[in-house]
Amino acid sequence: MPQADDLDELLLRIARGDRAAFRALYQSMSAKLFGVTLRICRDKSIAEDATQDAFVEIWRKAKDFDGARGAPGAWMAVIARNKAIDQIRKRGRAVLVTGGEDGADVLDTLPDQKAAVDGGVAGLALGQCLGRLADREKEMVVLAYCEGLSREELSERYDAPVNTVKTWLRRGLAALKACLDGEEARGRP
Amino acid sequence: MNAEEDLDAAERALGHAPRFGEKADARQAREAWEARLAPLLDAAEPVAPPDSLWQRIETVIGAESGQVIALDQARAQTRLWKGISGVALAAAAALAIYVAVPATTPTEAAQYVAVVTADDGSGTGLIIQFDTASGVATVIPAGASPPDGSSYEMWHLPQGATQPVSLGLLPQDPVARTTITAGTGDLFAISLEPPGGSPTGQPTQPLYHGTVVRVE
């Protein structure tokens, strides 16, 4: 995985229209971003479209990237995720066949953020705060964010009305934010 | 923003409500949620995309980058166009019209232009128009004469190159050249030199620069 500093530098050059820097960024990040979109789209050709949309947006918006507001790898991963969500909301997607996933694999990786591209502190805090939520709310947040499950899909999965899903999610998100704000305050010198 | 509105933003971040039509503070709140949850994306296993994906992306970027740069450039240039010569103004006006009406039906022949302006923003020194159909570059000097005992020299720095190439002294009047080939992103510059041109083969005192943009 490339270092955040290298990605920062590449984005600066891309903002000036540097195509070679864009090529280098693609080589560094395409497998990561394709992985993010594939997990949501579950179909290679739809995920390719989403990844293409993501890189085109990165090219256009490189000048808007602000390193003070977040790490470059996370900024790009969020763009890819949003493009994947746009694709599946527009085109639908294959039904999840495995069915047994509950987001546990995602949660397992959170405490191990030191190896990740964007540093560990934010991931560690997120992992701790998600861990304090009720299991069902935690799983729903993770499945919605990482796999792009809609309220309707969550409703089916948890056998609960859509409005109940919405209520659970909002409660979970509110608790998550309160916890993260507390973690941030504790981390301050 | 109250707590309920912030949770609405969280729902948009999750993809449970559309992002379209957000106001600035709503967008910021949604982006803050995206950043909070972004570490979850680290768990996605990298998967190499097919080689064809890069080609597709490059095609889209290549098709639009000329126009995007042209618009940005045109906005910057309009502030500098006051006080330049009539010929240059005509060329500038043509550029503005081309940019204001982006081509929706691409033609085979493309028009490119480099507007070379003073580094301190004080005026335009040179406009070069390229016509790929005829292969002719029209060099239109637009600035004042060089100070007594000195010359202006033109330079071309192709995109990705590190050393500029001299195009000779700046002409007094518009000239057509067939030896200048340039692509989008190439840099043109004018430097102040001793009489007759640079003694070293490299610019002595660069004063003006501008990049090539597609205007078709």
Short mmCIF file of C-alpha atoms in Angstrom, two decimals:
data_model
loop_
_atom_site.label_atom_id
_atom_site.label_comp_id
_atom_site.label_asym_id
_atom_site.label_seq_id
_atom_site.Cartn_x
_atom_site.Cartn_y
_atom_site.Cartn_z
CA MET A 1 0.00 0.00 0.00
CA PRO A 2 1.38 3.45 -0.86
CA GLN A 3 2.16 5.94 1.87
CA ALA A 4 -0.28 8.77 2.45
CA ASP A 5 2.47 11.33 1.67
CA ASP A 6 3.00 9.83 -1.78
CA LEU A 7 -0.73 9.94 -2.48
CA ASP A 8 -0.87 13.56 -1.29
CA GLU A 9 1.91 14.44 -3.71
CA LEU A 10 0.24 12.61 -6.58
CA LEU A 11 -3.07 14.39 -5.94
CA LEU A 12 -1.29 17.75 -5.99
CA ARG A 13 0.22 16.92 -9.36
CA ILE A 14 -3.09 15.60 -10.70
CA ALA A 15 -4.76 18.86 -9.66
CA ARG A 16 -2.36 20.56 -12.09
CA GLY A 17 -3.43 18.22 -14.88
CA ASP A 18 -0.47 15.83 -14.66
CA ARG A 19 -1.52 12.68 -16.52
CA ALA A 20 1.59 10.71 -15.51
CA ALA A 21 0.74 11.29 -11.86
CA PHE A 22 -2.80 10.10 -12.54
CA ARG A 23 -1.44 6.93 -14.11
CA ALA A 24 0.75 6.34 -11.04
CA LEU A 25 -2.21 6.92 -8.74
CA TYR A 26 -4.26 4.43 -10.75
CA GLN A 27 -1.53 1.85 -10.39
CA SER A 28 -1.41 2.40 -6.62
CA MET A 29 -5.11 2.53 -5.92
CA SER A 30 -7.06 0.65 -8.58
CA ALA A 31 -7.01 -2.75 -6.84
CA LYS A 32 -8.10 -1.16 -3.55
CA LEU A 33 -10.92 0.84 -5.11
CA PHE A 34 -12.06 -2.08 -7.28
CA GLY A 35 -12.18 -4.16 -4.09
CA VAL A 36 -14.37 -1.51 -2.43
CA THR A 37 -16.80 -1.33 -5.37
CA LEU A 38 -16.89 -5.09 -5.93
CA ARG A 39 -17.95 -5.70 -2.34
CA ILE A 40 -20.94 -3.43 -2.90
CA CYS A 41 -21.85 -4.21 -6.52
CA ARG A 42 -21.14 -7.98 -6.37
CA ASP A 43 -20.76 -7.95 -10.14
CA LYS A 44 -17.49 -7.34 -11.93
CA SER A 45 -18.87 -5.35 -14.81
CA ILE A 46 -20.95 -3.03 -12.57
CA ALA A 47 -17.98 -2.65 -10.23
CA GLU A 48 -15.80 -1.72 -13.20
CA ASP A 49 -18.24 1.02 -14.15
CA ALA A 50 -18.26 2.31 -10.57
CA THR A 51 -14.45 2.25 -10.42
CA GLN A 52 -14.25 4.12 -13.71
CA ASP A 53 -16.68 6.75 -12.37
CA ALA A 54 -14.56 7.00 -9.23
CA PHE A 55 -11.28 7.62 -11.05
CA VAL A 56 -12.86 10.17 -13.37
CA GLU A 57 -14.17 12.00 -10.30
CA ILE A 58 -10.77 11.80 -8.61
CA TRP A 59 -9.25 13.36 -11.74
CA ARG A 60 -11.82 16.16 -11.73
CA LYS A 61 -11.84 16.80 -7.97
CA ALA A 62 -8.15 16.36 -7.11
CA LYS A 63 -7.88 20.11 -6.64
CA ASP A 64 -10.62 19.97 -3.97
CA PHE A 65 -8.81 17.36 -1.87
CA ASP A 66 -7.89 18.83 1.50
CA GLY A 67 -5.35 16.82 3.45
CA ALA A 68 -6.34 18.64 6.64
CA ARG A 69 -9.77 17.01 6.51
CA GLY A 70 -8.68 13.43 6.01
CA ALA A 71 -6.23 11.01 4.51
CA PRO A 72 -6.03 10.70 0.72
CA GLY A 73 -6.66 6.94 0.64
CA ALA A 74 -9.85 7.35 2.67
CA TRP A 75 -10.98 10.25 0.45
CA MET A 76 -10.64 8.06 -2.63
CA ALA A 77 -12.22 5.00 -1.00
CA VAL A 78 -15.27 7.09 -0.06
CA ILE A 79 -15.58 8.36 -3.65
CA ALA A 80 -15.43 4.76 -4.93
CA ARG A 81 -17.99 3.63 -2.39
CA ASN A 82 -20.41 6.41 -3.33
CA LYS A 83 -20.05 5.61 -7.04
CA ALA A 84 -20.78 1.96 -6.29
CA ILE A 85 -23.89 2.91 -4.30
CA ASP A 86 -25.02 5.14 -7.19
CA GLN A 87 -24.58 2.23 -9.62
CA ILE A 88 -26.56 -0.31 -7.59
CA ARG A 89 -29.35 2.12 -6.73
CA LYS A 90 -29.60 2.86 -10.46
CA ARG A 91 -29.20 -0.65 -11.85
CA GLY A 92 -29.95 -3.06 -9.05
CA ARG A 93 -27.59 -5.90 -8.26
CA ALA A 94 -27.28 -9.60 -7.82
CA VAL A 95 -28.85 -11.13 -4.75
CA LEU A 96 -26.33 -12.01 -2.09
CA VAL A 97 -26.02 -15.79 -2.32
CA THR A 98 -23.79 -16.58 0.63
CA GLY A 99 -26.19 -15.04 3.10
CA GLY A 100 -24.12 -15.75 6.18
CA GLU A 101 -22.27 -12.47 6.38
CA ASP A 102 -22.89 -10.25 9.33
CA GLY A 103 -20.09 -7.75 8.90
CA ALA A 104 -17.91 -9.63 11.39
CA ASP A 105 -15.04 -9.88 8.89
CA VAL A 106 -15.07 -6.11 8.52
CA LEU A 107 -15.15 -5.53 12.26
CA ASP A 108 -12.31 -7.97 12.86
CA THR A 109 -9.97 -5.86 10.79
CA LEU A 110 -10.67 -2.58 12.57
CA PRO A 111 -8.32 -2.94 15.54
CA ASP A 112 -5.53 -3.76 13.08
CA GLN A 113 -5.49 -0.38 11.46
CA LYS A 114 -1.78 0.23 11.79
CA ALA A 115 -1.20 -1.71 8.61
CA ALA A 116 -3.85 0.24 6.73
CA VAL A 117 -3.13 3.04 4.33
CA ASP A 118 -4.62 5.79 6.43
CA GLY A 119 -3.23 5.23 9.84
CA GLY A 120 -4.76 3.53 12.80
CA VAL A 121 -6.11 6.01 15.30
CA ALA A 122 -9.41 6.79 13.56
CA GLY A 123 -10.00 3.12 12.78
CA LEU A 124 -9.24 2.09 16.34
CA ALA A 125 -11.71 4.60 17.77
CA LEU A 126 -14.36 3.57 15.26
CA GLY A 127 -13.84 -0.09 16.10
CA GLN A 128 -14.17 0.58 19.84
CA CYS A 129 -17.27 2.70 19.44
CA LEU A 130 -18.95 0.24 17.06
CA GLY A 131 -18.17 -2.44 19.61
CA ARG A 132 -20.29 -0.63 22.19
CA LEU A 133 -23.40 -0.68 20.01
CA ALA A 134 -25.99 -3.44 20.23
CA ASP A 135 -24.94 -6.24 17.87
CA ARG A 136 -27.88 -5.74 15.53
CA GLU A 137 -27.30 -1.98 15.15
CA LYS A 138 -23.59 -2.46 14.68
CA GLU A 139 -24.12 -5.06 11.96
CA MET A 140 -26.64 -2.86 10.20
CA VAL A 141 -24.31 0.14 10.08
CA VAL A 142 -21.47 -2.01 8.75
CA LEU A 143 -23.60 -3.83 6.18
CA ALA A 144 -25.13 -0.59 4.93
CA TYR A 145 -21.79 1.19 4.67
CA CYS A 146 -19.52 -1.60 3.46
CA GLU A 147 -21.87 -3.70 1.37
CA GLY A 148 -24.37 -1.05 0.39
CA LEU A 149 -27.43 -2.74 1.84
CA SER A 150 -30.54 -0.61 1.47
CA ARG A 151 -33.16 -0.24 4.20
CA GLU A 152 -35.36 -2.67 2.27
CA GLU A 153 -32.58 -5.26 2.09
CA LEU A 154 -31.87 -4.87 5.80
CA SER A 155 -35.58 -5.17 6.50
CA GLU A 156 -35.67 -8.50 4.70
CA ARG A 157 -32.50 -9.73 6.32
CA TYR A 158 -33.60 -8.88 9.87
CA ASP A 159 -37.23 -9.67 9.23
CA ALA A 160 -38.33 -6.27 10.52
CA PRO A 161 -40.41 -3.47 8.99
CA VAL A 162 -38.49 -0.82 7.02
CA ASN A 163 -39.44 1.89 9.51
CA THR A 164 -38.09 -0.18 12.36
CA VAL A 165 -34.82 -0.62 10.51
CA LYS A 166 -34.65 3.14 10.06
CA THR A 167 -35.27 3.69 13.78
CA TRP A 168 -32.62 1.14 14.84
CA LEU A 169 -30.10 2.63 12.47
CA ARG A 170 -30.66 6.20 13.63
CA ARG A 171 -30.34 5.11 17.25
CA GLY A 172 -27.12 3.27 16.45
CA LEU A 173 -25.69 6.18 14.48
CA ALA A 174 -26.50 8.67 17.26
CA ALA A 175 -24.78 6.46 19.84
CA LEU A 176 -21.82 6.00 17.51
CA LYS A 177 -21.36 9.73 17.06
CA ALA A 178 -21.63 10.42 20.80
CA CYS A 179 -18.96 7.78 21.45
CA LEU A 180 -16.63 9.04 18.70
CA ASP A 181 -16.96 12.65 19.91
CA GLY A 182 -15.99 11.42 23.39
CA GLU A 183 -13.02 9.49 22.02
CA GLU A 184 -11.87 12.55 20.13
CA ALA A 185 -12.13 14.73 23.24
CA ARG A 186 -10.13 12.17 25.24
CA GLY A 187 -7.45 12.04 22.56
CA ARG A 188 -6.87 15.77 22.74
CA PRO A 189 -3.83 16.98 24.70
CA MET B 1 -27.54 21.84 12.30
CA ASN B 2 -29.53 19.98 14.94
CA ALA B 3 -29.14 16.33 15.89
CA GLU B 4 -32.00 15.15 13.67
CA GLU B 5 -30.52 16.89 10.62
CA ASP B 6 -27.16 15.36 11.42
CA LEU B 7 -28.76 11.89 11.45
CA ASP B 8 -30.38 12.71 8.09
CA ALA B 9 -26.85 13.41 6.87
CA ALA B 10 -25.74 10.04 8.27
CA GLU B 11 -28.52 8.32 6.31
CA ARG B 12 -27.33 10.00 3.12
CA ALA B 13 -23.80 8.84 3.95
CA LEU B 14 -25.08 5.27 4.29
CA GLY B 15 -26.79 5.56 0.92
CA HIS B 16 -30.29 5.32 2.46
CA ALA B 17 -31.35 8.74 1.19
CA PRO B 18 -30.28 10.54 -2.00
CA ARG B 19 -27.32 12.93 -1.89
CA PHE B 20 -28.69 14.96 -4.77
CA GLY B 21 -29.64 18.57 -4.03
CA GLU B 22 -27.81 18.98 -0.72
CA LYS B 23 -27.08 22.47 0.53
CA ALA B 24 -23.53 23.27 1.61
CA ASP B 25 -23.93 22.56 5.34
CA ALA B 26 -25.88 19.37 4.66
CA ARG B 27 -23.10 18.20 2.33
CA GLN B 28 -20.45 18.96 4.93
CA ALA B 29 -22.36 17.01 7.57
CA ARG B 30 -22.71 14.04 5.19
CA GLU B 31 -19.01 14.19 4.29
CA ALA B 32 -18.12 14.22 7.98
CA TRP B 33 -20.10 10.99 8.40
CA GLU B 34 -18.38 9.47 5.39
CA ALA B 35 -15.02 10.30 6.93
CA ARG B 36 -16.06 8.81 10.29
CA LEU B 37 -17.03 5.53 8.66
CA ALA B 38 -14.24 5.44 6.06
CA PRO B 39 -11.93 3.15 8.13
CA LEU B 40 -14.50 0.39 7.49
CA LEU B 41 -13.49 0.48 3.82
CA ASP B 42 -9.95 -0.62 4.67
CA ALA B 43 -11.27 -4.13 5.14
CA ALA B 44 -12.18 -4.48 1.47
CA GLU B 45 -9.87 -7.04 -0.09
CA PRO B 46 -7.93 -5.50 -3.03
CA VAL B 47 -8.87 -7.06 -6.37
CA ALA B 48 -6.94 -6.25 -9.54
CA PRO B 49 -9.31 -4.79 -12.14
CA PRO B 50 -8.99 -5.91 -15.78
CA ASP B 51 -6.39 -4.09 -17.88
CA SER B 52 -9.12 -2.64 -20.08
CA LEU B 53 -10.35 -0.44 -17.22
CA TRP B 54 -7.40 1.93 -17.44
CA GLN B 55 -7.99 2.35 -21.18
CA ARG B 56 -11.60 3.28 -20.55
CA ILE B 57 -10.70 5.80 -17.88
CA GLU B 58 -7.96 7.32 -20.00
CA THR B 59 -10.37 7.73 -22.90
CA VAL B 60 -12.87 9.65 -20.76
CA ILE B 61 -10.15 11.83 -19.22
CA GLY B 62 -8.57 12.54 -22.60
CA ALA B 63 -11.88 13.49 -24.19
CA GLU B 64 -12.79 15.99 -21.54
CA SER B 65 -9.54 17.35 -20.16
CA GLY B 66 -9.05 19.78 -23.03
CA GLN B 67 -12.39 21.37 -22.44
CA VAL B 68 -12.12 21.46 -18.66
CA ILE B 69 -8.76 23.17 -18.82
CA ALA B 70 -10.04 25.52 -21.51
CA LEU B 71 -12.83 26.71 -19.24
CA ASP B 72 -10.57 27.25 -16.25
CA GLN B 73 -8.00 28.93 -18.43
CA ALA B 74 -10.58 31.13 -20.10
CA ARG B 75 -11.84 32.37 -16.74
CA ALA B 76 -8.32 33.26 -15.70
CA GLN B 77 -7.53 34.84 -19.05
CA THR B 78 -10.58 37.08 -19.23
CA ARG B 79 -9.14 39.06 -16.33
CA LEU B 80 -5.97 39.65 -18.32
CA TRP B 81 -7.36 40.47 -21.72
CA LYS B 82 -7.74 44.18 -21.10
CA GLY B 83 -5.22 46.30 -22.90
CA ILE B 84 -3.91 43.79 -25.40
CA SER B 85 -3.63 44.44 -29.11
CA GLY B 86 -6.53 44.27 -31.57
CA VAL B 87 -5.29 41.10 -33.21
CA ALA B 88 -4.93 39.41 -29.87
CA LEU B 89 -8.35 40.59 -28.81
CA ALA B 90 -9.89 39.02 -31.88
CA ALA B 91 -8.19 35.75 -31.09
CA ALA B 92 -9.20 36.05 -27.47
CA ALA B 93 -12.79 36.74 -28.45
CA ALA B 94 -12.73 33.70 -30.67
CA LEU B 95 -11.48 31.63 -27.76
CA ALA B 96 -14.24 32.96 -25.52
CA ILE B 97 -16.89 32.08 -28.08
CA TYR B 98 -15.51 28.60 -28.60
CA VAL B 99 -15.42 27.98 -24.90
CA ALA B 100 -18.88 29.42 -24.28
CA VAL B 101 -20.33 27.01 -26.84
CA PRO B 102 -18.59 23.68 -26.19
CA ALA B 103 -18.59 21.47 -29.23
CA THR B 104 -21.24 18.78 -29.00
CA THR B 105 -20.44 17.43 -32.45
CA PRO B 106 -16.71 16.70 -32.52
CA THR B 107 -15.01 17.45 -35.80
CA GLU B 108 -11.91 15.72 -37.06
CA ALA B 109 -9.87 18.86 -37.09
CA ALA B 110 -9.16 20.32 -33.68
CA GLN B 111 -8.23 23.85 -32.72
CA TYR B 112 -5.80 24.48 -29.93
CA VAL B 113 -4.59 27.74 -28.51
CA ALA B 114 -1.91 28.84 -26.10
CA VAL B 115 -2.41 32.25 -24.51
CA VAL B 116 0.96 33.28 -23.11
CA THR B 117 0.53 35.84 -20.35
CA ALA B 118 2.88 37.77 -18.09
CA ASP B 119 3.86 35.87 -14.97
CA ASP B 120 2.87 38.91 -12.91
CA GLY B 121 -0.54 39.10 -14.58
CA SER B 122 0.17 42.42 -16.29
CA GLY B 123 -0.79 41.41 -19.83
CA THR B 124 -0.69 39.03 -22.73
CA GLY B 125 2.54 38.55 -24.64
CA LEU B 126 1.70 35.98 -27.25
CA ILE B 127 -1.11 33.88 -28.63
CA ILE B 128 -0.40 30.73 -30.62
CA GLN B 129 -3.24 29.06 -32.49
CA PHE B 130 -2.88 25.51 -33.77
CA ASP B 131 -4.92 23.98 -36.54
CA THR B 132 -4.37 20.24 -36.68
CA ALA B 133 -6.08 19.94 -40.07
CA SER B 134 -3.57 22.21 -41.83
CA GLY B 135 -0.67 21.69 -39.43
CA VAL B 136 -0.22 25.44 -39.26
CA ALA B 137 0.57 27.28 -36.03
CA THR B 138 -0.21 30.99 -36.12
CA VAL B 139 2.00 32.99 -33.79
CA ILE B 140 0.42 36.29 -32.77
CA PRO B 141 2.63 38.63 -30.71
CA ALA B 142 0.45 40.74 -28.46
CA GLY B 143 2.73 42.55 -26.04
CA ALA B 144 4.98 45.55 -26.05
CA SER B 145 8.44 45.61 -27.65
CA PRO B 146 11.34 44.43 -25.52
CA PRO B 147 13.40 47.09 -23.72
CA ASP B 148 16.24 48.62 -25.77
CA GLY B 149 19.26 46.39 -26.00
CA SER B 150 17.34 43.16 -25.35
CA SER B 151 15.26 40.58 -27.21
CA TYR B 152 12.23 38.44 -26.47
CA GLU B 153 12.64 34.74 -27.18
CA MET B 154 9.90 32.08 -27.44
CA TRP B 155 10.16 28.68 -25.80
CA HIS B 156 8.24 25.44 -25.98
CA LEU B 157 8.14 22.90 -23.14
CA PRO B 158 6.24 19.76 -24.18
CA GLN B 159 4.23 18.17 -21.38
CA GLY B 160 6.48 15.92 -19.34
CA ALA B 161 9.70 17.43 -20.75
CA THR B 162 12.22 19.07 -18.45
CA GLN B 163 14.12 21.32 -20.89
CA PRO B 164 12.41 23.97 -23.01
CA VAL B 165 13.22 24.21 -26.71
CA SER B 166 13.80 27.63 -28.29
CA LEU B 167 11.38 28.69 -31.03
CA GLY B 168 13.51 31.69 -31.93
CA LEU B 169 12.98 35.36 -31.30
CA LEU B 170 9.47 36.73 -30.86
CA PRO B 171 8.30 38.12 -34.23
CA GLN B 172 7.02 41.70 -34.61
CA ASP B 173 3.93 40.65 -36.55
CA PRO B 174 1.76 37.53 -36.75
CA VAL B 175 3.47 34.68 -38.57
CA ALA B 176 2.39 31.22 -39.65
CA ARG B 177 4.69 28.35 -38.77
CA THR B 178 4.48 24.68 -39.69
CA THR B 179 7.32 23.49 -37.48
CA ILE B 180 5.56 23.84 -34.13
CA THR B 181 3.66 20.76 -33.05
CA ALA B 182 2.08 20.83 -29.64
CA GLY B 183 -0.48 19.00 -27.56
CA THR B 184 -2.79 19.92 -24.72
CA GLY B 185 -0.84 20.74 -21.60
CA ASP B 186 2.32 21.85 -23.42
CA LEU B 187 3.82 25.04 -22.03
CA PHE B 188 4.91 28.05 -24.07
CA ALA B 189 6.94 30.86 -22.59
CA ILE B 190 8.69 34.10 -23.44
CA SER B 191 11.96 35.14 -21.85
CA LEU B 192 13.95 38.36 -21.82
CA GLU B 193 17.37 37.82 -23.41
CA PRO B 194 20.44 39.73 -24.53
CA PRO B 195 20.17 41.03 -28.13
CA GLY B 196 19.90 38.10 -30.57
CA GLY B 197 18.69 35.55 -28.05
CA SER B 198 19.81 33.31 -25.23
CA PRO B 199 23.57 32.74 -25.04
CA THR B 200 23.12 29.47 -23.15
CA GLY B 201 20.34 27.73 -25.06
CA GLN B 202 18.09 28.02 -22.01
CA PRO B 203 15.81 30.91 -20.99
CA THR B 204 17.67 33.70 -19.15
CA GLN B 205 14.75 35.54 -17.56
CA PRO B 206 11.30 33.96 -18.15
CA LEU B 207 8.58 36.61 -18.12
CA TYR B 208 5.49 35.09 -19.71
CA HIS B 209 3.98 31.61 -19.89
CA GLY B 210 0.83 29.81 -20.95
CA THR B 211 -0.36 26.27 -21.70
CA VAL B 212 -2.04 24.80 -24.74
CA VAL B 213 -5.76 24.22 -24.45
CA ARG B 214 -8.19 22.66 -26.89
CA VAL B 215 -10.93 25.00 -28.04
CA GLU B 216 -12.39 23.29 -31.13
#
